[in-house]
Amino acid sequence: MDLTSTWHGGSMVHYFRQVGRCVWASALSDYPDEEAPGSRWTVVFAGRIGTDFIVRGEWAYIVQPSGFTTSREGFGSLQIVFPAGEPHATELRVVGGTYAEFENVALDYLGPLPPSD
């Protein structure tokens, strides 16, 4: 399965790129009153897919949220699970890590990555 695509969940737009078992992602804030996605905050993620269909890796803020507090360290671990044996996932789920605020957030499939200019 290739997770390379665009996803939405937890007030974020997620862009995933998979090469082999390595997965990179960016998550951009996505609120109705926001000027552009990612203007409030942006997170990056790098991880690897395990044989248990869980992507484990590390995340960090690139653009930190306004009012940044110590309850959000600005970096940490993350686990994302996807259905085993399906040719194309339609939902991912954050299942653990140090970003407990978004634990059990469903990410819904939006489509392929936007084209590069």
PDB file of N, CA, C and O in Angstrom, residues 37-88:
ATOM      1  N   PRO A  37      -4.098  27.597   4.573  1.00  0.00           N
ATOM      2  CA  PRO A  37      -3.704  26.444   5.394  1.00  0.00           C
ATOM      3  C   PRO A  37      -2.259  26.579   5.861  1.00  0.00           C
ATOM      4  O   PRO A  37      -1.380  26.976   5.108  1.00  0.00           O
ATOM      5  N   GLY A  38      -2.057  26.300   7.140  1.00  0.00           N
ATOM      6  CA  GLY A  38      -0.719  26.349   7.708  1.00  0.00           C
ATOM      7  C   GLY A  38      -0.317  27.690   8.278  1.00  0.00           C
ATOM      8  O   GLY A  38       0.754  27.824   8.848  1.00  0.00           O
ATOM      9  N   SER A  39      -1.176  28.722   8.164  1.00  0.00           N
ATOM     10  CA  SER A  39      -0.781  30.029   8.681  1.00  0.00           C
ATOM     11  C   SER A  39      -0.834  30.093  10.212  1.00  0.00           C
ATOM     12  O   SER A  39      -0.151  30.913  10.805  1.00  0.00           O
ATOM     13  N   ARG A  40      -1.625  29.227  10.846  1.00  0.00           N
ATOM     14  CA  ARG A  40      -1.623  29.182  12.313  1.00  0.00           C
ATOM     15  C   ARG A  40      -0.507  28.292  12.833  1.00  0.00           C
ATOM     16  O   ARG A  40       0.142  28.621  13.804  1.00  0.00           O
ATOM     17  N   TRP A  41      -0.331  27.118  12.229  1.00  0.00           N
ATOM     18  CA  TRP A  41       0.754  26.213  12.614  1.00  0.00           C
ATOM     19  C   TRP A  41       0.957  25.137  11.561  1.00  0.00           C
ATOM     20  O   TRP A  41       0.062  24.840  10.788  1.00  0.00           O
ATOM     21  N   THR A  42       2.163  24.608  11.532  1.00  0.00           N
ATOM     22  CA  THR A  42       2.539  23.545  10.615  1.00  0.00           C
ATOM     23  C   THR A  42       3.394  22.536  11.365  1.00  0.00           C
ATOM     24  O   THR A  42       4.272  22.921  12.142  1.00  0.00           O
ATOM     25  N   VAL A  43       3.120  21.261  11.135  1.00  0.00           N
ATOM     26  CA  VAL A  43       3.853  20.173  11.771  1.00  0.00           C
ATOM     27  C   VAL A  43       4.457  19.291  10.684  1.00  0.00           C
ATOM     28  O   VAL A  43       3.829  19.080   9.644  1.00  0.00           O
ATOM     29  N   VAL A  44       5.661  18.787  10.912  1.00  0.00           N
ATOM     30  CA  VAL A  44       6.253  17.801  10.011  1.00  0.00           C
ATOM     31  C   VAL A  44       6.416  16.490  10.766  1.00  0.00           C
ATOM     32  O   VAL A  44       6.494  16.459  11.996  1.00  0.00           O
ATOM     33  N   PHE A  45       6.442  15.386  10.008  1.00  0.00           N
ATOM     34  CA  PHE A  45       6.530  14.046  10.586  1.00  0.00           C
ATOM     35  C   PHE A  45       7.421  13.190   9.699  1.00  0.00           C
ATOM     36  O   PHE A  45       7.374  13.301   8.474  1.00  0.00           O
ATOM     37  N   ALA A  46       8.217  12.327  10.312  1.00  0.00           N
ATOM     38  CA  ALA A  46       8.994  11.328   9.589  1.00  0.00           C
ATOM     39  C   ALA A  46       8.902  10.025  10.368  1.00  0.00           C
ATOM     40  O   ALA A  46       9.051  10.013  11.595  1.00  0.00           O
ATOM     41  N   GLY A  47       8.609   8.919   9.667  1.00  0.00           N
ATOM     42  CA  GLY A  47       8.473   7.642  10.352  1.00  0.00           C
ATOM     43  C   GLY A  47       8.637   6.471   9.412  1.00  0.00           C
ATOM     44  O   GLY A  47       8.903   6.640   8.216  1.00  0.00           O
ATOM     45  N   ARG A  48       8.459   5.283   9.961  1.00  0.00           N
ATOM     46  CA  ARG A  48       8.579   4.039   9.203  1.00  0.00           C
ATOM     47  C   ARG A  48       7.368   3.162   9.472  1.00  0.00           C
ATOM     48  O   ARG A  48       6.833   3.134  10.571  1.00  0.00           O
ATOM     49  N   ILE A  49       6.955   2.411   8.442  1.00  0.00           N
ATOM     50  CA  ILE A  49       5.833   1.491   8.557  1.00  0.00           C
ATOM     51  C   ILE A  49       6.341   0.170   9.120  1.00  0.00           C
ATOM     52  O   ILE A  49       7.274  -0.425   8.587  1.00  0.00           O
ATOM     53  N   GLY A  50       5.704  -0.301  10.186  1.00  0.00           N
ATOM     54  CA  GLY A  50       6.044  -1.588  10.786  1.00  0.00           C
ATOM     55  C   GLY A  50       5.227  -2.713  10.172  1.00  0.00           C
ATOM     56  O   GLY A  50       4.259  -2.478   9.446  1.00  0.00           O
ATOM     57  N   THR A  51       5.595  -3.939  10.484  1.00  0.00           N
ATOM     58  CA  THR A  51       4.867  -5.102   9.974  1.00  0.00           C
ATOM     59  C   THR A  51       3.454  -5.180  10.562  1.00  0.00           C
ATOM     60  O   THR A  51       2.620  -5.906  10.044  1.00  0.00           O
ATOM     61  N   ASP A  52       3.188  -4.416  11.626  1.00  0.00           N
ATOM     62  CA  ASP A  52       1.864  -4.385  12.251  1.00  0.00           C
ATOM     63  C   ASP A  52       0.967  -3.297  11.646  1.00  0.00           C
ATOM     64  O   ASP A  52      -0.085  -2.993  12.176  1.00  0.00           O
ATOM     65  N   PHE A  53       1.407  -2.677  10.525  1.00  0.00           N
ATOM     66  CA  PHE A  53       0.659  -1.625   9.830  1.00  0.00           C
ATOM     67  C   PHE A  53       0.492  -0.370  10.678  1.00  0.00           C
ATOM     68  O   PHE A  53      -0.486   0.353  10.546  1.00  0.00           O
ATOM     69  N   ILE A  54       1.466  -0.122  11.538  1.00  0.00           N
ATOM     70  CA  ILE A  54       1.509   1.120  12.297  1.00  0.00           C
ATOM     71  C   ILE A  54       2.740   1.898  11.850  1.00  0.00           C
ATOM     72  O   ILE A  54       3.841   1.351  11.774  1.00  0.00           O
ATOM     73  N   VAL A  55       2.525   3.166  11.521  1.00  0.00           N
ATOM     74  CA  VAL A  55       3.625   4.064  11.183  1.00  0.00           C
ATOM     75  C   VAL A  55       4.064   4.721  12.488  1.00  0.00           C
ATOM     76  O   VAL A  55       3.262   5.366  13.164  1.00  0.00           O
ATOM     77  N   ARG A  56       5.328   4.535  12.852  1.00  0.00           N
ATOM     78  CA  ARG A  56       5.873   5.133  14.072  1.00  0.00           C
ATOM     79  C   ARG A  56       6.957   6.124  13.683  1.00  0.00           C
ATOM     80  O   ARG A  56       7.793   5.818  12.844  1.00  0.00           O
ATOM     81  N   GLY A  57       6.895   7.296  14.294  1.00  0.00           N
ATOM     82  CA  GLY A  57       7.901   8.283  13.963  1.00  0.00           C
ATOM     83  C   GLY A  57       7.863   9.473  14.887  1.00  0.00           C
ATOM     84  O   GLY A  57       7.253   9.439  15.949  1.00  0.00           O
ATOM     85  N   GLU A  58       8.515  10.520  14.446  1.00  0.00           N
ATOM     86  CA  GLU A  58       8.675  11.735  15.236  1.00  0.00           C
ATOM     87  C   GLU A  58       8.057  12.916  14.498  1.00  0.00           C
ATOM     88  O   GLU A  58       8.104  12.987  13.273  1.00  0.00           O
ATOM     89  N   TRP A  59       7.497  13.870  15.259  1.00  0.00           N
ATOM     90  CA  TRP A  59       6.911  15.075  14.695  1.00  0.00           C
ATOM     91  C   TRP A  59       7.528  16.288  15.373  1.00  0.00           C
ATOM     92  O   TRP A  59       8.078  16.189  16.466  1.00  0.00           O
ATOM     93  N   ALA A  60       7.428  17.436  14.719  1.00  0.00           N
ATOM     94  CA  ALA A  60       7.879  18.699  15.297  1.00  0.00           C
ATOM     95  C   ALA A  60       7.128  19.848  14.630  1.00  0.00           C
ATOM     96  O   ALA A  60       6.782  19.767  13.455  1.00  0.00           O
ATOM     97  N   TYR A  61       6.863  20.910  15.410  1.00  0.00           N
ATOM     98  CA  TYR A  61       6.288  22.125  14.835  1.00  0.00           C
ATOM     99  C   TYR A  61       7.328  22.818  13.974  1.00  0.00           C
ATOM    100  O   TYR A  61       8.499  22.895  14.350  1.00  0.00           O
ATOM    101  N   ILE A  62       6.913  23.330  12.848  1.00  0.00           N
ATOM    102  CA  ILE A  62       7.724  24.225  12.037  1.00  0.00           C
ATOM    103  C   ILE A  62       7.247  25.649  12.296  1.00  0.00           C
ATOM    104  O   ILE A  62       8.017  26.524  12.605  1.00  0.00           O
ATOM    105  N   VAL A  63       5.935  25.867  12.181  1.00  0.00           N
ATOM    106  CA  VAL A  63       5.298  27.114  12.604  1.00  0.00           C
ATOM    107  C   VAL A  63       4.536  26.759  13.867  1.00  0.00           C
ATOM    108  O   VAL A  63       3.652  25.902  13.839  1.00  0.00           O
ATOM    109  N   GLN A  64       4.899  27.364  14.989  1.00  0.00           N
ATOM    110  CA  GLN A  64       4.253  27.020  16.258  1.00  0.00           C
ATOM    111  C   GLN A  64       2.982  27.830  16.448  1.00  0.00           C
ATOM    112  O   GLN A  64       2.885  28.960  15.957  1.00  0.00           O
ATOM    113  N   PRO A  65       2.006  27.248  17.166  1.00  0.00           N
ATOM    114  CA  PRO A  65       0.743  27.965  17.379  1.00  0.00           C
ATOM    115  C   PRO A  65       0.951  29.199  18.235  1.00  0.00           C
ATOM    116  O   PRO A  65       1.823  29.228  19.096  1.00  0.00           O
ATOM    117  N   SER A  66       0.123  30.232  17.989  1.00  0.00           N
ATOM    118  CA  SER A  66       0.177  31.407  18.858  1.00  0.00           C
ATOM    119  C   SER A  66      -0.279  30.976  20.243  1.00  0.00           C
ATOM    120  O   SER A  66      -1.081  30.061  20.391  1.00  0.00           O
ATOM    121  N   GLY A  67       0.249  31.605  21.260  1.00  0.00           N
ATOM    122  CA  GLY A  67      -0.076  31.210  22.620  1.00  0.00           C
ATOM    123  C   GLY A  67       0.569  29.897  22.999  1.00  0.00           C
ATOM    124  O   GLY A  67       0.090  29.180  23.870  1.00  0.00           O
ATOM    125  N   PHE A  68       1.673  29.546  22.338  1.00  0.00           N
ATOM    126  CA  PHE A  68       2.399  28.289  22.590  1.00  0.00           C
ATOM    127  C   PHE A  68       2.669  28.143  24.077  1.00  0.00           C
ATOM    128  O   PHE A  68       3.145  29.060  24.726  1.00  0.00           O
ATOM    129  N   THR A  69       2.299  26.989  24.633  1.00  0.00           N
ATOM    130  CA  THR A  69       2.485  26.740  26.061  1.00  0.00           C
ATOM    131  C   THR A  69       3.342  25.498  26.262  1.00  0.00           C
ATOM    132  O   THR A  69       3.564  24.723  25.339  1.00  0.00           O
ATOM    133  N   THR A  70       3.781  25.276  27.487  1.00  0.00           N
ATOM    134  CA  THR A  70       4.630  24.119  27.772  1.00  0.00           C
ATOM    135  C   THR A  70       3.861  22.810  27.682  1.00  0.00           C
ATOM    136  O   THR A  70       4.459  21.753  27.663  1.00  0.00           O
ATOM    137  N   SER A  71       2.523  22.854  27.631  1.00  0.00           N
ATOM    138  CA  SER A  71       1.764  21.600  27.485  1.00  0.00           C
ATOM    139  C   SER A  71       1.975  20.992  26.103  1.00  0.00           C
ATOM    140  O   SER A  71       1.731  19.821  25.887  1.00  0.00           O
ATOM    141  N   ARG A  72       2.398  21.793  25.159  1.00  0.00           N
ATOM    142  CA  ARG A  72       2.767  21.306  23.830  1.00  0.00           C
ATOM    143  C   ARG A  72       4.263  21.538  23.704  1.00  0.00           C
ATOM    144  O   ARG A  72       4.712  22.656  23.518  1.00  0.00           O
ATOM    145  N   GLU A  73       5.036  20.487  23.800  1.00  0.00           N
ATOM    146  CA  GLU A  73       6.483  20.634  23.781  1.00  0.00           C
ATOM    147  C   GLU A  73       7.011  21.108  22.436  1.00  0.00           C
ATOM    148  O   GLU A  73       8.105  21.627  22.365  1.00  0.00           O
ATOM    149  N   GLY A  74       6.273  20.879  21.381  1.00  0.00           N
ATOM    150  CA  GLY A  74       6.728  21.299  20.074  1.00  0.00           C
ATOM    151  C   GLY A  74       7.379  20.202  19.273  1.00  0.00           C
ATOM    152  O   GLY A  74       7.755  20.398  18.129  1.00  0.00           O
ATOM    153  N   PHE A  75       7.511  19.013  19.866  1.00  0.00           N
ATOM    154  CA  PHE A  75       8.066  17.860  19.167  1.00  0.00           C
ATOM    155  C   PHE A  75       7.674  16.614  19.941  1.00  0.00           C
ATOM    156  O   PHE A  75       7.239  16.696  21.087  1.00  0.00           O
ATOM    157  N   GLY A  76       7.802  15.454  19.326  1.00  0.00           N
ATOM    158  CA  GLY A  76       7.487  14.216  20.040  1.00  0.00           C
ATOM    159  C   GLY A  76       7.313  13.050  19.095  1.00  0.00           C
ATOM    160  O   GLY A  76       7.724  13.092  17.937  1.00  0.00           O
ATOM    161  N   SER A  77       6.657  12.002  19.596  1.00  0.00           N
ATOM    162  CA  SER A  77       6.442  10.789  18.809  1.00  0.00           C
ATOM    163  C   SER A  77       4.987  10.706  18.370  1.00  0.00           C
ATOM    164  O   SER A  77       4.129  11.395  18.899  1.00  0.00           O
ATOM    165  N   LEU A  78       4.746   9.852  17.369  1.00  0.00           N
ATOM    166  CA  LEU A  78       3.400   9.695  16.844  1.00  0.00           C
ATOM    167  C   LEU A  78       3.269   8.305  16.243  1.00  0.00           C
ATOM    168  O   LEU A  78       4.230   7.781  15.677  1.00  0.00           O
ATOM    169  N   GLN A  79       2.106   7.708  16.397  1.00  0.00           N
ATOM    170  CA  GLN A  79       1.807   6.414  15.782  1.00  0.00           C
ATOM    171  C   GLN A  79       0.527   6.562  14.970  1.00  0.00           C
ATOM    172  O   GLN A  79      -0.455   7.102  15.456  1.00  0.00           O
ATOM    173  N   ILE A  80       0.560   6.076  13.732  1.00  0.00           N
ATOM    174  CA  ILE A  80      -0.590   6.148  12.837  1.00  0.00           C
ATOM    175  C   ILE A  80      -0.857   4.745  12.325  1.00  0.00           C
ATOM    176  O   ILE A  80       0.052   4.070  11.841  1.00  0.00           O
ATOM    177  N   VAL A  81      -2.088   4.278  12.425  1.00  0.00           N
ATOM    178  CA  VAL A  81      -2.443   2.935  11.974  1.00  0.00           C
ATOM    179  C   VAL A  81      -3.268   3.036  10.691  1.00  0.00           C
ATOM    180  O   VAL A  81      -4.007   4.000  10.494  1.00  0.00           O
ATOM    181  N   PHE A  82      -3.093   2.065   9.810  1.00  0.00           N
ATOM    182  CA  PHE A  82      -3.901   2.001   8.595  1.00  0.00           C
ATOM    183  C   PHE A  82      -4.344   0.564   8.391  1.00  0.00           C
ATOM    184  O   PHE A  82      -3.727  -0.367   8.903  1.00  0.00           O
ATOM    185  N   PRO A  83      -5.453   0.329   7.668  1.00  0.00           N
ATOM    186  CA  PRO A  83      -5.995  -1.017   7.504  1.00  0.00           C
ATOM    187  C   PRO A  83      -5.028  -1.940   6.769  1.00  0.00           C
ATOM    188  O   PRO A  83      -4.440  -1.559   5.761  1.00  0.00           O
ATOM    189  N   ALA A  84      -4.884  -3.134   7.278  1.00  0.00           N
ATOM    190  CA  ALA A  84      -4.006  -4.135   6.661  1.00  0.00           C
ATOM    191  C   ALA A  84      -4.669  -4.754   5.438  1.00  0.00           C
ATOM    192  O   ALA A  84      -5.870  -4.995   5.427  1.00  0.00           O
ATOM    193  N   GLY A  85      -3.891  -4.991   4.401  1.00  0.00           N
ATOM    194  CA  GLY A  85      -4.358  -5.748   3.255  1.00  0.00           C
ATOM    195  C   GLY A  85      -5.243  -5.011   2.277  1.00  0.00           C
ATOM    196  O   GLY A  85      -5.710  -5.583   1.309  1.00  0.00           O
ATOM    197  N   GLU A  86      -5.514  -3.727   2.510  1.00  0.00           N
ATOM    198  CA  GLU A  86      -6.334  -2.973   1.559  1.00  0.00           C
ATOM    199  C   GLU A  86      -5.425  -2.330   0.522  1.00  0.00           C
ATOM    200  O   GLU A  86      -4.374  -1.790   0.865  1.00  0.00           O
ATOM    201  N   PRO A  87      -5.817  -2.342  -0.756  1.00  0.00           N
ATOM    202  CA  PRO A  87      -4.964  -1.742  -1.774  1.00  0.00           C
ATOM    203  C   PRO A  87      -4.870  -0.224  -1.629  1.00  0.00           C
ATOM    204  O   PRO A  87      -3.916   0.391  -2.032  1.00  0.00           O
ATOM    205  N   HIS A  88      -5.909   0.394  -1.035  1.00  0.00           N
ATOM    206  CA  HIS A  88      -5.880   1.831  -0.824  1.00  0.00           C
ATOM    207  C   HIS A  88      -6.638   2.164   0.455  1.00  0.00           C
ATOM    208  O   HIS A  88      -7.819   1.844   0.583  1.00  0.00           O
TER     209      HIS A  88
END
